[in-house]
Coordinates of C-alpha atoms in Angstrom, one line a residue:
L1 CA 28.1 110.3 63.8
H2 CA 28.4 106.7 64.7
V3 CA 30.5 105.3 62.4
L4 CA 34.1 107.3 61.3
S5 CA 36.7 105.9 58.7
I6 CA 39.8 107.5 58.0
E7 CA 42.3 104.3 57.0
N8 CA 44.6 104.5 54.6
N9 CA 46.1 108.3 54.7
S10 CA 48.7 110.3 56.3
I11 CA 47.1 111.9 59.3
R12 CA 49.7 112.8 61.9
E13 CA 47.4 113.5 64.7
L14 CA 43.6 113.4 65.2
P15 CA 41.6 116.8 66.3
I16 CA 40.6 116.9 70.3
Q17 CA 37.6 118.0 68.9
V18 CA 36.7 113.8 68.0
G19 CA 35.7 114.4 72.0
L20 CA 32.5 115.9 71.2
L21 CA 31.5 112.4 69.0
D22 CA 29.5 111.2 72.4
Q23 CA 27.5 108.9 69.8
L24 CA 30.3 107.5 67.9
Q25 CA 30.8 103.9 67.9
R26 CA 33.7 102.8 65.4
L27 CA 36.8 104.8 64.6
N28 CA 38.6 102.9 61.8
T29 CA 42.1 104.9 62.0
S30 CA 44.1 102.0 60.1
N31 CA 46.9 102.4 57.7
N32 CA 48.0 105.6 59.1
R33 CA 51.6 104.9 59.5
E34 CA 52.4 108.5 61.0
L35 CA 49.6 108.9 63.8
V36 CA 50.8 110.0 67.0
F37 CA 48.1 111.6 68.5
P38 CA 46.4 110.5 70.7
P39 CA 48.8 108.3 72.3
T40 CA 49.5 104.3 70.6
V41 CA 48.7 103.6 74.1
I42 CA 45.4 104.8 73.5
L43 CA 44.9 104.5 70.3
R44 CA 45.4 100.9 70.5
Q45 CA 42.0 100.7 73.2
G46 CA 40.2 101.8 70.1
V47 CA 36.9 104.2 70.0
S48 CA 36.1 103.4 73.4
S49 CA 39.1 105.1 75.1
I50 CA 39.9 107.5 72.1
V51 CA 36.5 109.6 72.5
P52 CA 36.9 110.1 76.5
F53 CA 40.6 111.0 76.4
M54 CA 40.1 113.8 73.7
K55 CA 37.4 114.5 75.7
R56 CA 39.7 115.1 78.4
M57 CA 42.0 117.2 76.1
L58 CA 39.1 119.8 75.3
Q59 CA 38.4 120.1 78.9
G60 CA 42.0 120.9 79.4
V61 CA 41.9 123.5 76.9
E62 CA 38.3 125.0 78.5
T63 CA 39.8 125.2 82.0
G64 CA 43.6 125.5 81.5
K65 CA 43.5 122.3 83.9
F66 CA 44.6 118.5 82.2
D67 CA 43.7 115.7 83.5
L68 CA 45.3 112.6 81.9
S69 CA 45.7 110.6 85.3
N70 CA 44.7 106.7 84.9
L71 CA 45.5 106.2 81.4
S72 CA 48.1 103.9 81.7
L73 CA 50.2 106.6 79.3
T74 CA 53.9 105.4 79.1
E75 CA 55.0 109.1 78.3
I76 CA 53.4 112.8 78.3
P77 CA 51.6 113.5 74.7
P78 CA 54.5 116.0 73.6
Q79 CA 51.3 117.8 72.2
I80 CA 50.9 118.9 76.2
F81 CA 54.5 121.0 75.7
Q82 CA 54.3 121.9 72.0
T83 CA 50.2 123.2 72.1
Y84 CA 49.0 123.7 75.2
T85 CA 51.8 125.7 77.0
N86 CA 49.6 128.1 78.8
L87 CA 48.3 124.8 80.9
C88 CA 47.7 126.2 84.7
A89 CA 47.7 122.2 86.3
L90 CA 48.6 119.1 84.7
D91 CA 47.9 115.7 86.3
V92 CA 49.3 112.5 84.8
S93 CA 49.2 111.1 88.1
F94 CA 48.9 106.9 88.1
N95 CA 50.1 106.1 84.9
T96 CA 53.8 104.1 83.7
I97 CA 55.5 107.2 83.0
P98 CA 59.4 106.8 83.6
S99 CA 60.1 110.3 83.4
I100 CA 59.6 114.0 82.0
P101 CA 60.9 115.7 79.3
R102 CA 62.9 118.7 79.2
T103 CA 59.9 120.8 76.9
V104 CA 58.3 120.5 80.2
E105 CA 60.0 123.9 80.7
N106 CA 57.6 125.3 78.3
L107 CA 54.7 125.2 80.8
V108 CA 55.3 128.6 81.7
C109 CA 52.1 129.3 83.4
V110 CA 51.6 126.0 85.3
T111 CA 51.0 126.3 89.0
E112 CA 50.4 122.4 89.4
I113 CA 51.7 119.4 88.5
N114 CA 50.8 116.0 89.6
L115 CA 53.3 113.1 89.3
D116 CA 51.8 110.5 91.6
G117 CA 51.7 106.7 91.1
N118 CA 54.1 106.9 88.4
P119 CA 58.1 105.5 88.5
I120 CA 59.3 108.5 88.4
T121 CA 63.3 108.3 89.9
E122 CA 64.8 111.6 88.5
L123 CA 63.1 114.9 88.2
Q124 CA 64.0 116.7 85.2
P125 CA 65.8 119.8 86.1
S126 CA 64.2 121.9 83.7
I127 CA 61.4 121.6 86.1
G128 CA 63.6 124.2 88.0
T129 CA 62.7 127.0 85.2
L130 CA 58.7 126.8 86.3
T131 CA 58.9 130.0 88.5
T132 CA 54.7 129.5 88.5
L133 CA 55.0 126.7 90.4
D134 CA 53.0 126.0 93.6
L135 CA 52.7 122.4 93.8
L136 CA 54.4 119.1 92.5
L137 CA 53.0 116.0 93.7
V138 CA 55.4 112.6 93.5
D139 CA 54.5 110.4 95.7
S140 CA 55.9 112.3 98.5
Y141 CA 59.3 112.1 96.8
K142 CA 59.5 108.9 98.2
N143 CA 61.4 107.3 95.3
V144 CA 63.2 110.2 94.0
Q145 CA 66.7 109.8 94.0
V146 CA 67.2 113.2 92.1
P147 CA 67.2 115.7 93.9
P148 CA 68.4 113.8 96.7
K149 CA 66.8 113.1 100.0
E150 CA 67.9 116.1 102.0
V151 CA 66.8 118.5 99.4
T152 CA 63.6 117.1 98.7
L153 CA 62.8 117.5 102.6
G154 CA 63.3 121.1 102.1
G155 CA 60.2 121.6 100.1
L156 CA 59.2 122.7 96.9
K157 CA 61.3 126.1 96.8
M158 CA 64.8 123.8 97.8
T159 CA 63.8 121.5 95.1
L160 CA 63.0 123.9 92.2
K161 CA 66.1 125.9 93.4
Y162 CA 68.5 122.2 92.9
L163 CA 67.2 121.2 89.7
K164 CA 67.5 124.8 88.6
K165 CA 70.8 124.8 88.8
V166 CA 71.2 121.6 87.6
Y167 CA 69.7 122.4 84.4
D168 CA 71.7 125.7 84.5
S169 CA 74.7 123.7 84.4
E170 CA 73.8 122.6 81.2
K171 CA 74.6 125.5 79.3
T172 CA 77.8 127.1 81.8
N173 CA 79.3 123.6 82.2
R174 CA 79.3 125.2 86.1
L175 CA 77.6 123.3 88.6
D176 CA 76.7 125.5 92.0
L177 CA 75.4 123.1 95.1
S178 CA 76.7 124.9 97.7
N179 CA 74.6 125.3 101.1
M180 CA 72.1 122.7 99.8
G181 CA 72.2 120.4 103.1
L182 CA 73.8 117.5 101.3
T183 CA 74.7 114.7 103.1
T184 CA 76.1 112.3 100.3
F185 CA 77.7 113.0 97.1
P186 CA 74.5 113.1 94.9
D187 CA 75.7 109.9 92.2
H188 CA 74.4 111.6 88.9
I189 CA 76.8 114.4 88.9
T190 CA 79.2 112.2 88.3
K191 CA 77.2 111.4 85.0
M192 CA 78.0 115.1 84.0
F193 CA 80.6 114.5 82.1
K194 CA 81.1 118.2 80.5
L195 CA 81.2 119.7 83.7
T196 CA 84.5 122.3 84.1
E197 CA 83.0 123.6 87.7
L198 CA 82.1 121.8 90.6
S199 CA 80.9 123.7 94.2
L200 CA 79.7 121.9 96.9
T201 CA 80.7 124.4 99.4
G202 CA 78.9 124.3 102.8
N203 CA 77.2 120.7 102.6
A204 CA 77.9 117.6 105.0
L205 CA 79.5 115.6 102.9
R206 CA 81.5 113.1 104.7
L207 CA 83.0 111.2 101.6
V208 CA 83.8 111.6 98.1
P209 CA 83.1 108.7 95.9
E210 CA 85.9 106.9 93.7
S211 CA 83.6 107.9 90.5
I212 CA 84.8 111.3 90.6
S213 CA 86.8 110.3 88.4
K214 CA 84.3 110.8 85.4
L215 CA 84.7 113.8 86.0
A216 CA 88.1 114.1 83.6
G217 CA 87.2 117.5 82.2
L218 CA 86.6 119.7 85.7
H219 CA 89.2 122.6 86.1
E220 CA 87.8 123.8 89.6
L221 CA 86.6 121.9 92.6
W222 CA 85.3 123.6 95.4
L223 CA 84.6 120.8 98.7
H224 CA 85.2 123.3 101.8
N225 CA 83.5 123.7 104.8
N226 CA 82.2 120.1 104.7
R227 CA 83.0 116.8 107.3
L228 CA 85.1 115.3 104.6
E229 CA 87.4 113.0 106.6
T230 CA 89.1 111.4 103.6
L231 CA 89.5 111.1 99.9
P232 CA 89.4 109.0 97.3
A233 CA 92.5 107.6 95.3
S234 CA 90.8 108.5 92.1
M235 CA 91.1 111.7 92.4
G236 CA 94.5 111.4 90.9
S237 CA 92.7 111.2 88.0
L238 CA 91.4 114.7 87.6
T239 CA 94.6 115.9 85.6
H240 CA 92.7 118.8 84.1
L241 CA 92.0 120.3 87.9
N242 CA 93.2 123.8 88.1
K243 CA 91.9 124.4 91.5
L244 CA 91.3 122.4 94.3
F245 CA 89.6 123.7 97.5
L246 CA 89.4 121.7 101.0
D247 CA 89.2 123.8 103.4
G248 CA 86.9 123.7 106.7
N249 CA 86.7 119.7 106.8
N250 CA 88.0 116.9 108.7
L251 CA 90.7 115.8 106.7
T252 CA 93.8 114.0 108.1
T253 CA 95.6 113.4 105.2
L254 CA 95.5 113.5 101.5
P255 CA 95.8 110.7 99.0
P256 CA 99.3 110.1 97.3
E257 CA 97.7 110.4 94.0
V258 CA 97.2 114.3 94.4
G259 CA 100.9 114.4 92.7
C260 CA 99.0 113.1 89.7
M261 CA 97.0 116.5 89.0
T262 CA 99.8 117.9 86.7
S263 CA 97.0 120.9 85.8
L264 CA 96.7 121.9 89.6
V265 CA 97.6 125.7 90.1
R266 CA 95.5 126.0 93.1
L267 CA 95.5 123.4 96.6
S268 CA 94.0 125.0 99.6
V269 CA 93.3 122.4 103.0
T270 CA 93.1 125.3 105.4
N271 CA 91.7 124.6 108.9
N272 CA 91.4 120.4 108.7
A273 CA 92.9 118.1 111.0
L274 CA 96.1 117.5 108.4
K275 CA 99.0 115.4 110.5
T276 CA 100.9 114.4 107.1
L277 CA 101.3 116.3 103.6
P278 CA 101.7 113.4 101.4
A279 CA 105.5 113.1 99.6
E280 CA 103.9 112.9 96.4
L281 CA 102.7 116.4 96.5
G282 CA 106.3 117.5 95.6
M283 CA 105.8 116.1 92.2
L284 CA 103.6 119.2 91.6
S285 CA 106.5 121.9 92.8
S286 CA 107.1 123.5 89.4
T287 CA 103.2 123.9 88.8
L288 CA 101.6 124.7 91.8
E289 CA 101.8 128.4 92.2
V290 CA 99.3 128.7 95.7
L291 CA 99.2 126.3 98.5
N292 CA 97.3 127.0 101.6
F293 CA 97.9 124.8 104.8
D294 CA 97.4 127.0 107.7
N295 CA 95.5 126.1 111.2
N296 CA 96.5 122.3 110.7
R297 CA 98.1 122.4 114.4
E298 CA 98.9 118.5 114.1
L299 CA 100.6 119.1 110.8
E300 CA 104.0 117.0 111.7
T301 CA 105.1 116.7 108.2
P302 CA 106.8 118.6 106.7
P303 CA 108.8 119.6 110.0
K304 CA 107.5 123.0 111.5
E305 CA 110.8 124.7 110.4
V306 CA 110.2 124.0 106.7
Q307 CA 106.6 125.0 107.0
M308 CA 107.2 128.4 108.6
E309 CA 109.4 129.0 105.3
G310 CA 106.1 128.9 103.3
S311 CA 104.4 126.9 100.4
S312 CA 107.8 126.9 98.2
A313 CA 109.8 125.5 100.7
V314 CA 107.3 122.8 101.5
L315 CA 107.1 121.7 98.1
L316 CA 110.7 121.6 97.4
Y317 CA 111.0 119.5 100.9
L318 CA 108.2 117.1 99.6
R319 CA 110.0 116.7 95.9
R320 CA 113.1 115.7 97.8
L321 CA 111.5 113.7 100.2
F322 CA 109.3 111.5 97.7
D323 CA 112.6 111.3 95.5
S324 CA 114.0 109.5 98.4
R325 CA 111.4 107.0 98.9
Q326 CA 112.4 105.4 95.3
R327 CA 115.2 103.9 97.1
E328 CA 113.8 100.6 96.7
A329 CA 112.9 100.8 93.4
G330 CA 116.4 102.0 92.9
C331 CA 115.0 104.5 90.0
L332 CA 115.2 108.3 90.6
D333 CA 114.2 110.7 88.0
V334 CA 114.6 114.1 88.4
S335 CA 115.2 115.7 85.1
N336 CA 113.6 119.1 83.4
M337 CA 113.4 120.6 86.6
G338 CA 115.7 123.6 86.3
L339 CA 118.5 122.3 88.7
P340 CA 121.5 124.2 88.9
V341 CA 123.4 121.5 91.2
I342 CA 122.9 118.2 91.9
P343 CA 121.3 117.5 95.5
P344 CA 123.6 116.2 97.8
D345 CA 120.8 114.0 99.0
I346 CA 121.1 112.1 96.4
F347 CA 124.9 110.9 97.0
K348 CA 123.1 109.0 100.2
M349 CA 120.8 107.5 98.0
T350 CA 123.1 104.5 98.3
N351 CA 120.8 101.5 96.5
L352 CA 120.2 103.8 93.4
T353 CA 120.9 101.9 90.4
N354 CA 118.9 104.2 87.9
L355 CA 119.8 108.1 88.1
N356 CA 118.0 110.5 85.3
L357 CA 119.7 114.1 85.9
S358 CA 118.8 115.0 82.1
R359 CA 117.8 118.7 81.3
N360 CA 118.3 120.7 83.9
N361 CA 121.4 123.5 84.3
I362 CA 124.0 121.2 86.2
V363 CA 127.1 122.3 86.0
D364 CA 129.7 120.9 88.0
V365 CA 129.4 117.0 88.9
P366 CA 130.6 116.2 92.3
S367 CA 133.4 113.6 93.0
T368 CA 130.4 112.6 95.6
L369 CA 129.0 110.8 92.8
K370 CA 131.1 107.6 94.0
D371 CA 129.0 107.1 96.6
V372 CA 126.2 105.5 94.5
T373 CA 128.3 102.4 93.7
L374 CA 125.0 100.3 92.6
L375 CA 124.6 102.7 89.8
R376 CA 124.1 101.5 86.2
V377 CA 122.5 103.8 84.4
L378 CA 123.5 107.9 84.4
D379 CA 122.0 110.2 82.5
L380 CA 123.2 113.7 82.2
S381 CA 122.5 114.7 79.3
W382 CA 121.3 118.5 77.9
N383 CA 123.0 120.0 81.2
Q384 CA 125.6 122.4 81.1
V385 CA 128.3 119.9 82.3
R386 CA 131.6 120.8 81.8
E387 CA 133.6 118.3 83.2
L388 CA 133.0 114.7 84.9
P389 CA 134.6 113.4 87.7
D390 CA 137.4 110.9 87.7
V391 CA 135.6 108.5 90.2
F392 CA 134.1 106.2 87.7
D393 CA 136.5 103.3 88.9
E394 CA 134.2 103.5 91.7
L395 CA 130.9 102.7 89.8
Q396 CA 132.1 99.2 88.5
L397 CA 128.6 97.9 87.7
L398 CA 127.4 101.0 85.6
E399 CA 126.3 99.7 81.7
I400 CA 124.4 103.4 80.3
L401 CA 126.2 106.6 80.5
I402 CA 124.6 109.8 78.9
V403 CA 126.1 112.9 79.0
N404 CA 125.2 114.4 75.9
N405 CA 123.8 117.9 75.0
N406 CA 126.8 119.5 77.3
V407 CA 130.1 120.9 76.9
I408 CA 132.3 118.4 78.2
Q409 CA 136.0 118.9 76.6
F410 CA 137.2 115.4 78.2
L411 CA 135.8 112.5 79.5
P412 CA 137.9 110.9 82.4
D413 CA 140.3 108.1 82.6
S414 CA 138.6 106.3 85.5
L415 CA 136.1 105.2 82.4
G416 CA 138.1 102.6 81.3
Y417 CA 137.6 100.7 84.5
L418 CA 133.5 100.2 83.5
E419 CA 133.9 96.9 82.2
R420 CA 130.2 96.1 81.8
L421 CA 129.8 99.9 80.3
V422 CA 127.1 98.9 77.5
T423 CA 126.6 102.0 76.1
L424 CA 128.4 105.5 76.2
D425 CA 126.1 108.4 74.3
A426 CA 128.3 111.5 74.1
M427 CA 126.6 113.1 71.4
K428 CA 127.0 117.2 71.1
N429 CA 129.5 117.4 73.3
E430 CA 133.0 119.8 72.9
M431 CA 135.7 116.7 72.7
K432 CA 138.2 116.1 70.4
T433 CA 139.6 112.9 71.6
L434 CA 138.5 109.6 73.8
P435 CA 141.0 109.0 76.6
D436 CA 143.1 106.0 75.9
T437 CA 141.5 103.8 78.9
M438 CA 138.5 103.4 76.8
E439 CA 140.6 100.6 75.0
T440 CA 140.2 98.1 78.1
M441 CA 136.2 98.6 77.8
T442 CA 135.3 95.0 76.3
S443 CA 131.7 95.1 76.9
L444 CA 131.1 98.5 74.8
T445 CA 128.5 98.1 72.0
A446 CA 126.8 101.9 71.1
L447 CA 129.0 104.5 71.5
N448 CA 127.8 108.3 69.9
I449 CA 130.2 110.8 69.6
S450 CA 128.3 112.6 67.2
Y451 CA 128.8 116.7 66.6
N452 CA 132.1 117.0 69.1
R453 CA 135.0 118.3 67.5
F454 CA 136.9 115.4 66.7
E455 CA 139.4 115.3 63.9
I456 CA 140.8 112.1 64.1
M457 CA 139.2 109.1 65.2
P458 CA 140.6 108.1 69.1
P459 CA 143.0 105.3 68.9
C460 CA 141.3 103.5 71.2
F461 CA 138.3 103.3 69.1
G462 CA 139.5 100.4 67.1
R463 CA 140.1 97.8 70.3
L464 CA 136.4 98.4 71.0
T465 CA 135.8 94.9 69.5
N466 CA 132.0 94.5 70.4
L467 CA 130.7 97.5 69.7
V468 CA 127.4 96.7 67.5
E469 CA 126.7 100.8 67.0
L470 CA 129.4 103.5 66.2
H471 CA 127.8 107.2 65.7
A472 CA 130.9 109.7 64.8
G473 CA 128.9 112.4 62.2
F474 CA 129.0 115.9 62.2
N475 CA 132.9 116.0 63.2
N476 CA 135.8 117.1 61.3
V477 CA 137.5 113.6 60.7
G478 CA 139.2 113.3 57.7
F479 CA 139.9 109.5 57.6
F480 CA 139.6 106.4 59.3
P481 CA 142.5 104.1 60.5
S482 CA 142.9 100.6 59.6
S483 CA 142.0 99.5 62.7
L484 CA 137.9 99.9 61.3
G485 CA 138.0 96.6 60.4
N486 CA 138.6 95.1 63.8
L487 CA 134.9 96.1 64.7
T488 CA 133.7 92.8 63.3
N489 CA 130.7 92.8 65.0
L490 CA 129.3 96.1 63.9
T491 CA 125.9 96.3 62.8
R492 CA 125.5 100.3 62.1
L493 CA 128.0 102.6 61.2
R494 CA 127.0 106.4 60.8
V495 CA 129.8 108.8 59.7
P496 CA 127.9 111.9 57.9
G497 CA 129.1 115.2 58.1
N498 CA 132.7 114.7 58.1
R499 CA 136.0 115.2 55.7
L500 CA 136.4 111.8 54.8
A501 CA 138.1 111.2 51.8
F502 CA 138.2 107.3 51.5
I503 CA 137.3 104.1 53.5
P504 CA 140.4 101.9 54.7
S505 CA 139.5 98.6 52.4
D506 CA 139.8 96.8 55.7
I507 CA 135.5 97.8 56.1
G508 CA 135.2 94.9 54.3
N509 CA 136.2 92.4 57.7
C510 CA 132.8 94.4 59.1
T511 CA 130.6 91.6 57.9
R512 CA 127.8 92.2 59.6
L513 CA 126.9 95.9 59.2
K514 CA 123.6 96.8 58.1
E515 CA 123.7 100.4 58.0
L516 CA 126.5 102.6 56.5
C517 CA 126.0 106.2 56.5
M518 CA 128.7 108.3 54.9
T519 CA 126.5 111.5 53.5
A520 CA 127.8 114.8 53.0
N521 CA 131.9 113.7 53.4
K522 CA 134.6 114.1 50.2
L523 CA 134.5 110.4 49.2
E524 CA 136.0 110.1 46.2
V525 CA 136.3 106.2 45.8
L526 CA 134.5 103.3 47.2
P527 CA 136.3 100.4 48.3
V528 CA 135.3 97.3 46.3
E529 CA 135.9 95.4 49.6
L530 CA 132.4 96.9 50.6
G531 CA 131.4 94.4 48.2
R532 CA 131.8 91.6 50.9
L533 CA 129.1 93.3 52.9
R534 CA 126.2 91.2 52.2
E535 CA 123.8 91.5 55.1
I536 CA 123.9 95.6 54.3
E537 CA 120.3 96.7 54.1
S538 CA 121.1 100.8 53.6
L539 CA 124.2 102.1 52.0
Q540 CA 124.0 106.3 52.0
I541 CA 126.6 107.9 50.6
D542 CA 124.8 111.5 48.7
D543 CA 126.6 114.4 48.8
N544 CA 130.4 113.4 48.2
V545 CA 132.6 113.3 45.1
I546 CA 132.9 109.9 44.2
R547 CA 134.0 108.9 41.1
S548 CA 134.1 105.1 41.1
P549 CA 131.9 103.5 41.2
P550 CA 131.3 105.3 37.5
E551 CA 128.1 107.9 37.6
E552 CA 125.9 105.5 35.7
I553 CA 126.4 103.1 39.0
L554 CA 125.9 105.8 41.3
E555 CA 122.7 107.0 39.9
Q556 CA 121.1 103.6 40.1
G557 CA 121.2 103.5 43.6
S558 CA 122.9 101.8 46.6
R559 CA 121.6 98.7 45.9
V560 CA 122.9 98.6 42.5
V561 CA 126.3 100.3 44.0
L562 CA 126.7 97.2 46.3
T563 CA 126.7 95.1 43.5
Y564 CA 128.6 96.4 41.4
L565 CA 131.3 96.3 44.2
S566 CA 130.2 92.6 45.0
R567 CA 131.2 92.0 41.7
V568 CA 134.4 93.5 41.1
Y569 CA 135.6 91.9 44.8
D570 CA 134.5 88.7 44.0
S571 CA 136.4 89.1 40.4
R572 CA 139.6 89.3 42.4
A573 CA 139.0 85.5 43.4
S574 CA 137.7 84.5 40.1
K575 CA 139.4 86.1 37.6
F576 CA 136.2 87.0 36.0
L577 CA 134.5 90.0 36.2
D578 CA 130.4 90.5 35.3

């Protein structure tokens, strides 16, 4: 056969028996768009390359040894891994193949693979599954980066072991490269984003790269028995890490960012050269269950006396140390720590400006609170505080006081000295009144006394003329005094859930009101002076027994109600009612 034309068909593969056509001079395969075998690089060279290639394939079938070297291939033909899986030797040397496909794992009988003369830098992990492989040639691994040099220098057995571990990790998300002789952290590991467990135990690592932060899904990290001298700050990004083992290294300290590992349950740093434990480690005092730090003979911080008390005492000490270091910033947040009392050391932090003690179990607030004279914000909310000390005359700079969700019955008279106080949130307590001295708090703009036991509005409130927001809902208030009209700066007035039968006409002076909530009261008549409130955006009056305005007006919504009241009010001056 001299000429073979198969153009304009749908042929995907030529049979390897084409290799028997030694007399073939012309082969026309044009317009077979799905033709993938032989490879494109062979097809483009024409019949002079196609027949010899197919002859090599035939010889491979006969001998079990496939020689595809020196063919300018850019990939190994997929048919090798699909059809000829029983081959015993594969030579693809001196081509331009950059990588080996995962399907190499199908060559279950292969004993020799020659990859010399190709630009291969990473070996396919599935090569590690080839248990019959005796010879792997890759230019003596001089350009191979995966596995690392120290592994490939250990020979084929060590190389295959490494690759098999990486291969298995793709299914389990667990990678164990312990005792592999590694001296550097393999860079390719930081691209294995699905890893949940990583062990590099028993190697000779000196550094962990910053890029370890990419392994954000890690739950366990085993780095003990290496030569680590330091750890990167980026380890703080491993916020899902539960267990971290660093025993038997040369660490002198831990990065402060360890405090960001909020899921850490177990940390072991025995047999190192630690001199200090970072104060930030104290941030984990409520989550870290096991902290092992034995045999760090030079460890000075925390003091030996604290160390002898065990890990719980150490974490508590570090937590307090961390808190104290916030003095420069002036802010200390010890909320949600289950504290039954306020740590005395806090009152020695005289530079504090912002103190958050919310969501603890604090019952008593000591008079030493007066020593924190620069305090601007104090949050004692969500505790069990029964009373506040009468020392607020010493806290002249206080601007925000939050004591909601406690069991306070009385506020101290000294609150009246807080001339700079802007916000007072005393919601959800047991109060029935406010101290008269509060009438001097002319800077107060927000007052929240909702969910208390008020039956009448305290007299002092009518003199708080700078109030912008007043929340007094869900008490037992029966009426508002006419002094409500003094609060001309009010923009929000919320008094739902009381016993209000009427609102004083003086409310018409509160012309800046934008929100007025009076739901769930006993209102019968809305004062026409509400018609003066031209800026009001939200009027809430549901669940009352209102007779005026009439029901027909009420049914049309708050906007119509306000229009009605406005027209009635205006008619008093114009003598004309529309």
